[in-house]
Amino acid sequence: MLVTPPEITTARLLMRPVAASDVDALVPIYTDPEVTRFFREPVANRAAVRRMVERRLVRQREPGMGSWVLLLDGQLAGIGHLWPSKELPGSVPEAGWMLHRAHWGRGIATEAATAIITHGLYQLGLPAVWALVHRENKSSLAVTSRLGLLDVGEGEYYGATHRVFVALPVTTGAGWLTPDG
């Protein structure tokens, strides 16, 4: 049984579970070759986006995990996820994010990634949250740096070389994140 992930709210974002009705709003993101330049192959049209959304809706995951659309002032600005990795061993929890190009450079990806990872570590009690970032994706690498994610190496994932990052919960003292953000 698939359990819908909860809504997550940040200072600027409402992150709600992705729905089939989000396809049209996601088309400009997924079909923008600049946004998806690190994908294995381009996303050509609405039908391809619909298939991607359908896969997100039925993807096996643990309770509390899933995909969220990122709403900024009521407009869909991007998409993020937390789910068992199909690339990393042991199906460890993997976080990811992607933004419409109009929202780049405003800290939205950092805000969304922080919320997703915090949700995984502190609301779900996961021992770690992992992220795979294409080694040439300077924007997402900058997000991982701002978040202080631990870079644990490089490998071939999703058909290309990716950096592997991990976030661990902080139980005492100063650290990456605290339950209060």
N, CA and C atoms as an extended XYZ file, in Angstrom:
543
Properties=species:S:1:pos:R:3:atomname:S:1:resname:S:1:resid:I:1 pbc="F F F"
N         0.839       -1.181        0.000 N   MET     1
C         0.000        0.000        0.000 CA  MET     1
C         0.884        1.243        0.000 C   MET     1
N         0.557        2.198       -0.858 N   LEU     2
C         1.286        3.446       -0.899 CA  LEU     2
C         0.629        4.443        0.041 C   LEU     2
N         1.443        5.080        0.845 N   VAL     3
C         0.958        6.076        1.786 CA  VAL     3
C         1.391        7.442        1.277 C   VAL     3
N         0.468        8.370        1.191 N   THR     4
C         0.783        9.715        0.721 CA  THR     4
C         1.678       10.422        1.729 C   THR     4
N         2.754       11.063        1.268 N   PRO     5
C         3.601       11.792        2.211 CA  PRO     5
C         2.876       13.025        2.736 C   PRO     5
N         3.288       13.533        3.878 N   PRO     6
C         2.625       14.708        4.455 CA  PRO     6
C         3.023       15.988        3.729 C   PRO     6
N         2.222       17.016        3.884 N   GLU     7
C         2.623       18.338        3.420 CA  GLU     7
C         3.762       18.833        4.315 C   GLU     7
N         4.649       19.616        3.717 N   ILE     8
C         5.752       20.229        4.448 CA  ILE     8
C         5.697       21.723        4.149 C   ILE     8
N         5.818       22.524        5.189 N   THR     9
C         5.803       23.966        5.011 CA  THR     9
C         7.142       24.545        5.445 C   THR     9
N         7.668       25.470        4.639 N   THR    10
C         8.888       26.195        4.983 CA  THR    10
C         8.542       27.683        5.023 C   THR    10
N         9.545       28.519        5.189 N   ALA    11
C         9.304       29.967        5.241 CA  ALA    11
C         8.612       30.467        3.976 C   ALA    11
N         8.976       29.913        2.809 N   ARG    12
C         8.398       30.394        1.553 CA  ARG    12
C         7.610       29.357        0.784 C   ARG    12
N         7.749       28.099        1.129 N   LEU    13
C         7.192       27.035        0.302 CA  LEU    13
C         6.100       26.246        1.008 C   LEU    13
N         5.125       25.846        0.229 N   LEU    14
C         4.218       24.776        0.618 CA  LEU    14
C         4.620       23.602       -0.259 C   LEU    14
N         5.025       22.527        0.375 N   MET    15
C         5.426       21.324       -0.349 CA  MET    15
C         4.332       20.294       -0.118 C   MET    15
N         3.573       20.004       -1.183 N   ARG    16
C         2.484       19.048       -1.052 CA  ARG    16
C         2.767       17.853       -1.949 C   ARG    16
N         2.177       16.703       -1.610 N   PRO    17
C         2.411       15.511       -2.424 CA  PRO    17
C         2.056       15.759       -3.888 C   PRO    17
N         2.889       15.250       -4.772 N   VAL    18
C         2.625       15.368       -6.206 CA  VAL    18
C         1.331       14.630       -6.534 C   VAL    18
N         0.596       15.159       -7.509 N   ALA    19
C        -0.674       14.565       -7.934 CA  ALA    19
C        -0.690       14.482       -9.465 C   ALA    19
N        -1.518       13.611       -9.981 N   ALA    20
C        -1.657       13.479      -11.438 CA  ALA    20
C        -2.044       14.810      -12.071 C   ALA    20
N        -2.773       15.625      -11.353 N   SER    21
C        -3.201       16.921      -11.878 CA  SER    21
C        -2.056       17.929      -12.003 C   SER    21
N        -0.856       17.589      -11.543 N   ASP    22
C         0.299       18.483      -11.634 CA  ASP    22
C         1.039       18.388      -12.962 C   ASP    22
N         0.655       17.466      -13.819 N   VAL    23
C         1.401       17.235      -15.060 CA  VAL    23
C         1.594       18.518      -15.852 C   VAL    23
N         0.517       19.240      -16.134 N   ASP    24
C         0.653       20.440      -16.980 CA  ASP    24
C         1.591       21.474      -16.370 C   ASP    24
N         1.545       21.649      -15.064 N   ALA    25
C         2.430       22.616      -14.408 CA  ALA    25
C         3.884       22.136      -14.404 C   ALA    25
N         4.110       20.824      -14.487 N   LEU    26
C         5.470       20.280      -14.492 CA  LEU    26
C         6.088       20.236      -15.895 C   LEU    26
N         5.268       20.319      -16.938 N   VAL    27
C         5.787       20.248      -18.310 CA  VAL    27
C         6.883       21.279      -18.559 C   VAL    27
N         6.709       22.571      -18.195 N   PRO    28
C         7.783       23.539      -18.474 CA  PRO    28
C         9.095       23.237      -17.739 C   PRO    28
N         9.025       22.532      -16.634 N   ILE    29
C        10.243       22.176      -15.899 CA  ILE    29
C        10.932       20.997      -16.585 C   ILE    29
N        10.202       19.903      -16.752 N   TYR    30
C        10.795       18.685      -17.294 CA  TYR    30
C        11.215       18.801      -18.753 C   TYR    30
N        10.546       19.637      -19.536 N   THR    31
C        10.890       19.723      -20.960 CA  THR    31
C        11.901       20.828      -21.256 C   THR    31
N        12.351       21.555      -20.240 N   ASP    32
C        13.375       22.582      -20.426 CA  ASP    32
C        14.737       21.890      -20.487 C   ASP    32
N        15.395       21.901      -21.644 N   PRO    33
C        16.670       21.183      -21.764 CA  PRO    33
C        17.753       21.701      -20.816 C   PRO    33
N        17.663       22.953      -20.405 N   GLU    34
C        18.644       23.487      -19.461 CA  GLU    34
C        18.411       22.902      -18.063 C   GLU    34
N        17.151       22.734      -17.675 N   VAL    35
C        16.820       22.174      -16.364 CA  VAL    35
C        17.210       20.703      -16.310 C   VAL    35
N        16.981       19.985      -17.376 N   THR    36
C        17.195       18.524      -17.381 CA  THR    36
C        18.473       18.116      -18.120 C   THR    36
N        19.415       19.023      -18.247 N   ARG    37
C        20.625       18.718      -19.018 CA  ARG    37
C        21.440       17.566      -18.443 C   ARG    37
N        21.232       17.205      -17.189 N   PHE    38
C        21.976       16.098      -16.599 CA  PHE    38
C        21.182       14.800      -16.595 C   PHE    38
N        19.989       14.806      -17.179 N   PHE    39
C        19.194       13.574      -17.308 CA  PHE    39
C        19.854       12.664      -18.340 C   PHE    39
N        19.601       11.386      -18.225 N   ARG    40
C        20.131       10.400      -19.161 CA  ARG    40
C        19.686       10.699      -20.588 C   ARG    40
N        18.416       11.085      -20.726 N   GLU    41
C        17.885       11.473      -22.032 CA  GLU    41
C        16.866       12.587      -21.842 C   GLU    41
N        16.671       13.424      -22.867 N   PRO    42
C        15.745       14.545      -22.714 CA  PRO    42
C        14.301       14.087      -22.530 C   PRO    42
N        13.520       14.937      -21.889 N   VAL    43
C        12.085       14.698      -21.723 CA  VAL    43
C        11.412       15.520      -22.822 C   VAL    43
N        10.787       14.831      -23.758 N   ALA    44
C        10.381       15.476      -25.003 CA  ALA    44
C         9.061       16.233      -24.966 C   ALA    44
N         8.083       15.735      -24.183 N   ASN    45
C         6.745       16.307      -24.331 CA  ASN    45
C         5.872       15.993      -23.113 C   ASN    45
N         4.628       16.458      -23.176 N   ARG    46
C         3.685       16.268      -22.076 CA  ARG    46
C         3.474       14.792      -21.756 C   ARG    46
N         3.398       13.950      -22.786 N   ALA    47
C         3.178       12.516      -22.558 CA  ALA    47
C         4.319       11.918      -21.732 C   ALA    47
N         5.545       12.333      -22.014 N   ALA    48
C         6.692       11.833      -21.252 CA  ALA    48
C         6.627       12.336      -19.805 C   ALA    48
N         6.221       13.580      -19.616 N   VAL    49
C         6.086       14.118      -18.259 CA  VAL    49
C         4.990       13.364      -17.511 C   VAL    49
N         3.879       13.098      -18.179 N   ARG    50
C         2.785       12.343      -17.550 CA  ARG    50
C         3.294       10.978      -17.078 C   ARG    50
N         4.084       10.297      -17.899 N   ARG    51
C         4.633        8.986      -17.509 CA  ARG    51
C         5.552        9.125      -16.298 C   ARG    51
N         6.344       10.195      -16.265 N   MET    52
C         7.244       10.412      -15.123 CA  MET    52
C         6.446       10.652      -13.845 C   MET    52
N         5.392       11.444      -13.936 N   VAL    53
C         4.553       11.707      -12.755 CA  VAL    53
C         3.872       10.416      -12.319 C   VAL    53
N         3.359        9.644      -13.273 N   GLU    54
C         2.709        8.372      -12.925 CA  GLU    54
C         3.676        7.442      -12.210 C   GLU    54
N         4.933        7.394      -12.652 N   ARG    55
C         5.937        6.553      -11.976 CA  ARG    55
C         6.176        7.039      -10.552 C   ARG    55
N         6.204        8.358      -10.348 N   ARG    56
C         6.377        8.899       -8.995 CA  ARG    56
C         5.204        8.514       -8.102 C   ARG    56
N         4.009        8.489       -8.667 N   LEU    57
C         2.820        8.201       -7.871 CA  LEU    57
C         2.754        6.745       -7.417 C   LEU    57
N         3.340        5.836       -8.175 N   VAL    58
C         3.260        4.416       -7.820 CA  VAL    58
C         4.585        3.857       -7.292 C   VAL    58
N         5.602        4.687       -7.211 N   ARG    59
C         6.909        4.222       -6.742 CA  ARG    59
C         6.802        3.698       -5.309 C   ARG    59
N         7.394        2.543       -5.073 N   GLN    60
C         7.399        1.954       -3.735 CA  GLN    60
C         8.242        2.815       -2.807 C   GLN    60
N         7.728        3.037       -1.620 N   ARG    61
C         8.423        3.868       -0.648 CA  ARG    61
C         7.928        3.523        0.748 C   ARG    61
N         8.628        4.038        1.701 N   GLU    62
C         8.239        3.854        3.092 CA  GLU    62
C         7.237        4.943        3.469 C   GLU    62
N         6.431        4.730        4.520 N   PRO    63
C         5.508        5.781        4.970 CA  PRO    63
C         6.255        7.092        5.252 C   PRO    63
N         5.673        8.199        4.810 N   GLY    64
C         6.269        9.510        4.995 CA  GLY    64
C         7.175        9.942        3.865 C   GLY    64
N         7.541        9.007        2.997 N   MET    65
C         8.393        9.322        1.848 CA  MET    65
C         7.525        9.523        0.612 C   MET    65
N         8.119       10.136       -0.403 N   GLY    66
C         7.419       10.316       -1.663 CA  GLY    66
C         7.957       11.504       -2.422 C   GLY    66
N         7.092       12.077       -3.259 N   SER    67
C         7.432       13.241       -4.069 CA  SER    67
C         6.542       14.404       -3.685 C   SER    67
N         7.133       15.594       -3.713 N   TRP    68
C         6.390       16.804       -3.395 CA  TRP    68
C         6.550       17.808       -4.532 C   TRP    68
N         5.482       18.547       -4.830 N   VAL    69
C         5.635       19.731       -5.669 CA  VAL    69
C         5.931       20.887       -4.732 C   VAL    69
N         6.749       21.803       -5.212 N   LEU    70
C         7.178       22.947       -4.427 CA  LEU    70
C         6.376       24.153       -4.886 C   LEU    70
N         5.499       24.641       -4.028 N   LEU    71
C         4.644       25.767       -4.376 CA  LEU    71
C         5.178       27.037       -3.729 C   LEU    71
N         5.426       28.038       -4.545 N   LEU    72
C         5.901       29.343       -4.096 CA  LEU    72
C         4.832       30.360       -4.481 C   LEU    72
N         4.233       30.995       -3.492 N   ASP    73
C         3.141       31.943       -3.741 CA  ASP    73
C         2.038       31.302       -4.593 C   ASP    73
N         1.768       30.035       -4.326 N   GLY    74
C         0.704       29.319       -5.020 CA  GLY    74
C         1.073       28.789       -6.388 C   GLY    74
N         2.268       29.093       -6.877 N   GLN    75
C         2.706       28.639       -8.202 CA  GLN    75
C         3.708       27.496       -8.060 C   GLN    75
N         3.603       26.509       -8.938 N   LEU    76
C         4.514       25.380       -8.900 CA  LEU    76
C         5.905       25.827       -9.344 C   LEU    76
N         6.864       25.741       -8.436 N   ALA    77
C         8.230       26.195       -8.691 CA  ALA    77
C         9.198       25.042       -8.910 C   ALA    77
N         8.816       23.831       -8.514 N   GLY    78
C         9.727       22.709       -8.656 CA  GLY    78
C         9.147       21.442       -8.072 C   GLY    78
N        10.014       20.455       -7.945 N   ILE    79
C         9.610       19.153       -7.430 CA  ILE    79
C        10.775       18.581       -6.619 C   ILE    79
N        10.455       17.825       -5.590 N   GLY    80
C        11.475       17.179       -4.773 CA  GLY    80
C        11.005       15.802       -4.354 C   GLY    80
N        11.931       15.006       -3.839 N   HIS    81
C        11.544       13.658       -3.410 CA  HIS    81
C        12.427       13.154       -2.273 C   HIS    81
N        11.903       12.151       -1.607 N   LEU    82
C        12.619       11.346       -0.626 CA  LEU    82
C        12.059        9.946       -0.776 C   LEU    82
N        12.908        9.018       -1.217 N   TRP    83
C        12.451        7.647       -1.431 CA  TRP    83
C        13.632        6.681       -1.378 C   TRP    83
N        13.345        5.381       -1.273 N   PRO    84
C        14.430        4.398       -1.296 CA  PRO    84
C        15.162        4.454       -2.636 C   PRO    84
N        16.469        4.581       -2.586 N   SER    85
C        17.274        4.715       -3.793 CA  SER    85
C        17.259        3.435       -4.610 C   SER    85
N        17.127        3.599       -5.907 N   LYS    86
C        17.280        2.466       -6.822 CA  LYS    86
C        18.729        2.355       -7.291 C   LYS    86
N        19.534        3.351       -6.951 N   GLU    87
C        20.922        3.396       -7.410 CA  GLU    87
C        21.922        3.011       -6.311 C   GLU    87
N        21.678        3.465       -5.096 N   LEU    88
C        22.594        3.186       -3.998 CA  LEU    88
C        22.271        1.840       -3.362 C   LEU    88
N        23.262        1.151       -2.824 N   PRO    89
C        23.006       -0.162       -2.231 CA  PRO    89
C        22.090       -0.082       -1.012 C   PRO    89
N        21.318       -1.118       -0.820 N   GLY    90
C        20.467       -1.230        0.352 CA  GLY    90
C        19.231       -0.352        0.336 C   GLY    90
N        18.900        0.217       -0.810 N   SER    91
C        17.715        1.080       -0.919 CA  SER    91
C        17.695        2.177        0.139 C   SER    91
N        18.868        2.770        0.414 N   VAL    92
C        18.943        3.837        1.402 CA  VAL    92
C        18.083        5.024        0.959 C   VAL    92
N        17.606        5.850        1.899 N   PRO    93
C        16.755        6.989        1.528 CA  PRO    93
C        17.537        8.028        0.719 C   PRO    93
N        16.989        8.381       -0.436 N   GLU    94
C        17.632        9.341       -1.334 CA  GLU    94
C        16.739       10.563       -1.519 C   GLU    94
N        17.321       11.735       -1.354 N   ALA    95
C        16.611       12.999       -1.565 CA  ALA    95
C        17.040       13.601       -2.897 C   ALA    95
N        16.105       14.333       -3.511 N   GLY    96
C        16.415       15.031       -4.752 CA  GLY    96
C        15.505       16.224       -4.925 C   GLY    96
N        15.891       17.141       -5.812 N   TRP    97
C        15.129       18.367       -6.035 CA  TRP    97
C        15.413       18.878       -7.434 C   TRP    97
N        14.450       19.624       -7.986 N   MET    98
C        14.588       20.220       -9.305 CA  MET    98
C        13.661       21.433       -9.372 C   MET    98
N        14.172       22.533       -9.921 N   LEU    99
C        13.411       23.775       -9.972 CA  LEU    99
C        13.198       24.266      -11.395 C   LEU    99
N        12.084       24.953      -11.575 N   HIS   100
C        11.853       25.712      -12.806 CA  HIS   100
C        12.975       26.748      -12.902 C   HIS   100
N        13.486       26.966      -14.087 N   ARG   101
C        14.622       27.874      -14.263 CA  ARG   101
C        14.339       29.285      -13.741 C   ARG   101
N        13.095       29.730      -13.803 N   ALA   102
C        12.744       31.072      -13.328 CA  ALA   102
C        13.016       31.250      -11.833 C   ALA   102
N        13.184       30.145      -11.122 N   HIS   103
C        13.380       30.220       -9.666 CA  HIS   103
C        14.814       29.915       -9.234 C   HIS   103
N        15.712       29.762      -10.191 N   TRP   104
C        17.108       29.506       -9.853 CA  TRP   104
C        17.726       30.724       -9.173 C   TRP   104
N        18.680       30.467       -8.299 N   GLY   105
C        19.460       31.534       -7.692 CA  GLY   105
C        18.760       32.296       -6.586 C   GLY   105
N        17.671       31.758       -6.069 N   ARG   106
C        16.905       32.455       -5.028 CA  ARG   106
C        16.892       31.697       -3.702 C   ARG   106
N        17.651       30.616       -3.609 N   GLY   107
C        17.712       29.839       -2.372 CA  GLY   107
C        16.561       28.860       -2.193 C   GLY   107
N        15.735       28.709       -3.206 N   ILE   108
C        14.567       27.836       -3.086 CA  ILE   108
C        14.983       26.362       -3.041 C   ILE   108
N        15.955       25.980       -3.861 N   ALA   109
C        16.419       24.589       -3.836 CA  ALA   109
C        17.013       24.254       -2.468 C   ALA   109
N        17.771       25.174       -1.902 N   THR   110
C        18.350       24.947       -0.574 CA  THR   110
C        17.252       24.822        0.470 C   THR   110
N        16.240       25.666        0.387 N   GLU   111
C        15.126       25.619        1.331 CA  GLU   111
C        14.355       24.303        1.208 C   GLU   111
N        14.094       23.884       -0.018 N   ALA   112
C        13.360       22.628       -0.231 CA  ALA   112
C        14.189       21.430        0.215 C   ALA   112
N        15.465       21.393       -0.163 N   ALA   113
C        16.328       20.271        0.224 CA  ALA   113
C        16.456       20.184        1.737 C   ALA   113
N        16.594       21.329        2.398 N   THR   114
C        16.661       21.344        3.859 CA  THR   114
C        15.398       20.735        4.452 C   THR   114
N        14.253       21.126        3.928 N   ALA   115
C        12.977       20.619        4.448 CA  ALA   115
C        12.836       19.117        4.231 C   ALA   115
N        13.220       18.648        3.062 N   ILE   116
C        13.103       17.217        2.745 CA  ILE   116
C        14.031       16.403        3.654 C   ILE   116
N        15.272       16.849        3.781 N   ILE   117
C        16.239       16.108        4.600 CA  ILE   117
C        15.860       16.169        6.077 C   ILE   117
N        15.449       17.335        6.543 N   THR   118
C        15.006       17.464        7.933 CA  THR   118
C        13.815       16.546        8.202 C   THR   118
N        12.865       16.506        7.284 N   HIS   119
C        11.708       15.613        7.416 CA  HIS   119
C        12.179       14.162        7.561 C   HIS   119
N        13.108       13.751        6.697 N   GLY   120
C        13.601       12.383        6.749 CA  GLY   120
C        14.319       12.051        8.041 C   GLY   120
N        15.200       12.949        8.471 N   LEU   121
C        16.001       12.670        9.659 CA  LEU   121
C        15.212       12.780       10.956 C   LEU   121
N        14.361       13.803       11.066 N   TYR   122
C        13.749       14.101       12.358 CA  TYR   122
C        12.281       13.710       12.472 C   TYR   122
N        11.516       13.808       11.391 N   GLN   123
C        10.129       13.362       11.487 CA  GLN   123
C        10.020       11.847       11.256 C   GLN   123
N        10.826       11.340       10.316 N   LEU   124
C        10.778        9.896       10.037 CA  LEU   124
C        11.807        9.107       10.843 C   LEU   124
N        12.774        9.784       11.433 N   GLY   125
C        13.786        9.108       12.240 CA  GLY   125
C        14.764        8.277       11.439 C   GLY   125
N        15.013        8.664       10.193 N   LEU   126
C        15.955        7.908        9.368 CA  LEU   126
C        17.378        8.086        9.894 C   LEU   126
N        18.212        7.057        9.792 N   PRO   127
C        19.580        7.178       10.284 CA  PRO   127
C        20.459        8.060        9.394 C   PRO   127
N        20.047        8.248        8.129 N   ALA   128
C        20.792        9.074        7.182 CA  ALA   128
C        19.896        9.347        5.983 C   ALA   128
N        20.202       10.429        5.277 N   VAL   129
C        19.555       10.724        3.999 CA  VAL   129
C        20.678       10.989        2.999 C   VAL   129
N        20.581       10.365        1.849 N   TRP   130
C        21.613       10.423        0.819 CA  TRP   130
C        21.149       11.283       -0.342 C   TRP   130
N        22.093       11.809       -1.097 N   ALA   131
C        21.790       12.555       -2.318 CA  ALA   131
C        22.855       12.229       -3.359 C   ALA   131
N        22.416       12.059       -4.585 N   LEU   132
C        23.318       11.849       -5.710 CA  LEU   132
C        23.232       13.078       -6.605 C   LEU   132
N        24.379       13.692       -6.894 N   VAL   133
C        24.393       14.908       -7.700 CA  VAL   133
C        25.390       14.723       -8.841 C   VAL   133
N        24.917       14.935      -10.065 N   HIS   134
C        25.795       14.858      -11.227 CA  HIS   134
C        27.022       15.734      -10.974 C   HIS   134
N        28.187       15.205      -11.253 N   ARG   135
C        29.420       15.912      -10.871 CA  ARG   135
C        29.602       17.252      -11.587 C   ARG   135
N        28.849       17.502      -12.653 N   GLU   136
C        28.945       18.786      -13.355 CA  GLU   136
C        27.785       19.726      -13.008 C   GLU   136
N        26.889       19.302      -12.124 N   ASN   137
C        25.737       20.122      -11.749 CA  ASN   137
C        26.156       21.090      -10.639 C   ASN   137
N        26.757       22.184      -11.057 N   LYS   138
C        27.316       23.150      -10.098 CA  LYS   138
C        26.260       23.706       -9.143 C   LYS   138
N        25.048       23.917       -9.626 N   SER   139
C        23.988       24.474       -8.769 CA  SER   139
C        23.628       23.518       -7.635 C   SER   139
N        23.408       22.256       -7.957 N   SER   140
C        23.057       21.298       -6.903 CA  SER   140
C        24.247       20.979       -6.015 C   SER   140
N        25.449       21.013       -6.571 N   LEU   141
C        26.632       20.835       -5.727 CA  LEU   141
C        26.735       21.986       -4.726 C   LEU   141
N        26.369       23.201       -5.161 N   ALA   142
C        26.381       24.343       -4.251 CA  ALA   142
C        25.341       24.166       -3.144 C   ALA   142
N        24.178       23.589       -3.481 N   VAL   143
C        23.155       23.323       -2.464 CA  VAL   143
C        23.719       22.373       -1.413 C   VAL   143
N        24.344       21.290       -1.847 N   THR   144
C        24.890       20.331       -0.880 CA  THR   144
C        25.966       20.978       -0.016 C   THR   144
N        26.732       21.888       -0.597 N   SER   145
C        27.754       22.589        0.180 CA  SER   145
C        27.110       23.503        1.217 C   SER   145
N        26.087       24.275        0.809 N   ARG   146
C        25.405       25.167        1.759 CA  ARG   146
C        24.779       24.374        2.902 C   ARG   146
N        24.289       23.182        2.611 N   LEU   147
C        23.670       22.353        3.640 CA  LEU   147
C        24.701       21.630        4.502 C   LEU   147
N        25.940       21.610        4.072 N   GLY   148
C        26.975       20.924        4.837 CA  GLY   148
C        26.880       19.411        4.735 C   GLY   148
N        26.340       18.920        3.611 N   LEU   149
C        26.268       17.469        3.435 CA  LEU   149
C        27.681       16.909        3.293 C   LEU   149
N        27.872       15.723        3.813 N   LEU   150
C        29.165       15.057        3.762 CA  LEU   150
C        29.348       14.405        2.401 C   LEU   150
N        30.402       14.789        1.695 N   ASP   151
C        30.731       14.223        0.389 CA  ASP   151
C        31.503       12.932        0.639 C   ASP   151
N        30.925       11.800        0.240 N   VAL   152
C        31.554       10.517        0.540 CA  VAL   152
C        32.118        9.816       -0.695 C   VAL   152
N        32.185       10.526       -1.812 N   GLY   153
C        32.819        9.927       -2.970 CA  GLY   153
C        32.060       10.143       -4.256 C   GLY   153
N        32.432        9.345       -5.236 N   GLU   154
C        31.901        9.503       -6.582 CA  GLU   154
C        31.672        8.121       -7.174 C   GLU   154
N        30.673        8.006       -8.016 N   GLY   155
C        30.402        6.735       -8.661 CA  GLY   155
C        29.489        6.912       -9.859 C   GLY   155
N        29.259        5.817      -10.537 N   GLU   156
C        28.392        5.824      -11.713 CA  GLU   156
C        26.961        5.507      -11.284 C   GLU   156
N        26.096        6.494      -11.396 N   TYR   157
C        24.689        6.367      -11.035 CA  TYR   157
C        23.862        7.075      -12.102 C   TYR   157
N        22.692        6.581      -12.356 N   TYR   158
C        21.805        7.187      -13.349 CA  TYR   158
C        22.513        7.390      -14.688 C   TYR   158
N        23.442        6.510      -15.015 N   GLY   159
C        24.110        6.545      -16.310 CA  GLY   159
C        25.208        7.592      -16.449 C   GLY   159
N        25.648        8.196      -15.348 N   ALA   160
C        26.703        9.211      -15.418 CA  ALA   160
C        27.420        9.275      -14.068 C   ALA   160
N        28.516       10.004      -14.018 N   THR   161
C        29.275       10.138      -12.784 CA  THR   161
C        28.583       11.138      -11.861 C   THR   161
N        28.319       10.703      -10.637 N   HIS   162
C        27.651       11.529       -9.626 CA  HIS   162
C        28.489       11.559       -8.352 C   HIS   162
N        28.421       12.682       -7.647 N   ARG   163
C        28.965       12.781       -6.297 CA  ARG   163
C        27.927       12.188       -5.352 C   ARG   163
N        28.395       11.533       -4.314 N   VAL   164
C        27.523       10.902       -3.319 CA  VAL   164
C        27.642       11.706       -2.021 C   VAL   164
N        26.494       12.142       -1.508 N   PHE   165
C        26.446       12.945       -0.287 CA  PHE   165
C        25.553       12.268        0.741 C   PHE   165
N        25.830       12.536        2.019 N   VAL   166
C        24.996       11.998        3.082 CA  VAL   166
C        24.784       13.070        4.151 C   VAL   166
N        23.582       13.081        4.700 N   ALA   167
C        23.249       13.916        5.857 CA  ALA   167
C        22.948       12.979        7.007 C   ALA   167
N        23.515       13.289        8.161 N   LEU   168
C        23.306       12.494        9.366 CA  LEU   168
C        22.603       13.356       10.401 C   LEU   168
N        21.765       12.763       11.244 N   PRO   169
C        21.104       13.573       12.271 CA  PRO   169
C        22.096       14.038       13.321 C   PRO   169
N        21.777       15.168       13.905 N   VAL   170
C        22.578       15.712       14.989 CA  VAL   170
C        21.787       15.497       16.264 C   VAL   170
N        22.397       14.830       17.230 N   THR   171
C        21.677       14.561       18.476 CA  THR   171
C        22.096       15.490       19.603 C   THR   171
N        23.318       16.016       19.535 N   THR   172
C        23.776       16.963       20.559 CA  THR   172
C        24.725       17.965       19.914 C   THR   172
N        24.836       19.137       20.529 N   GLY   173
C        25.789       20.138       20.083 CA  GLY   173
C        25.470       20.734       18.728 C   GLY   173
N        26.416       21.486       18.203 N   ALA   174
C        26.258       22.124       16.899 CA  ALA   174
C        26.448       21.081       15.812 C   ALA   174
N        25.812       21.296       14.704 N   GLY   175
C        25.968       20.359       13.611 CA  GLY   175
C        25.215       20.784       12.381 C   GLY   175
N        25.023       19.824       11.483 N   TRP   176
C        24.425       20.100       10.184 CA  TRP   176
C        23.046       20.688       10.317 C   TRP   176
N        22.145       19.978       10.944 N   LEU   177
C        20.781       20.443       11.130 CA  LEU   177
C        20.317       20.028       12.513 C   LEU   177
N        19.410       20.745       13.039 N   THR   178
C        18.766       20.345       14.293 CA  THR   178
C        17.284       20.209       14.017 C   THR   178
N        16.541       19.550       14.874 N   PRO   179
C        15.114       19.413       14.622 CA  PRO   179
C        14.398       20.758       14.465 C   PRO   179
N        14.972       21.835       14.988 N   ASP   180
C        14.370       23.166       14.845 CA  ASP   180
C        14.767       23.854       13.554 C   ASP   180
N        15.614       23.222       12.746 N   GLY   181
C        16.060       23.824       11.500 CA  GLY   181
C        17.248       24.631       11.742 C   GLY   181
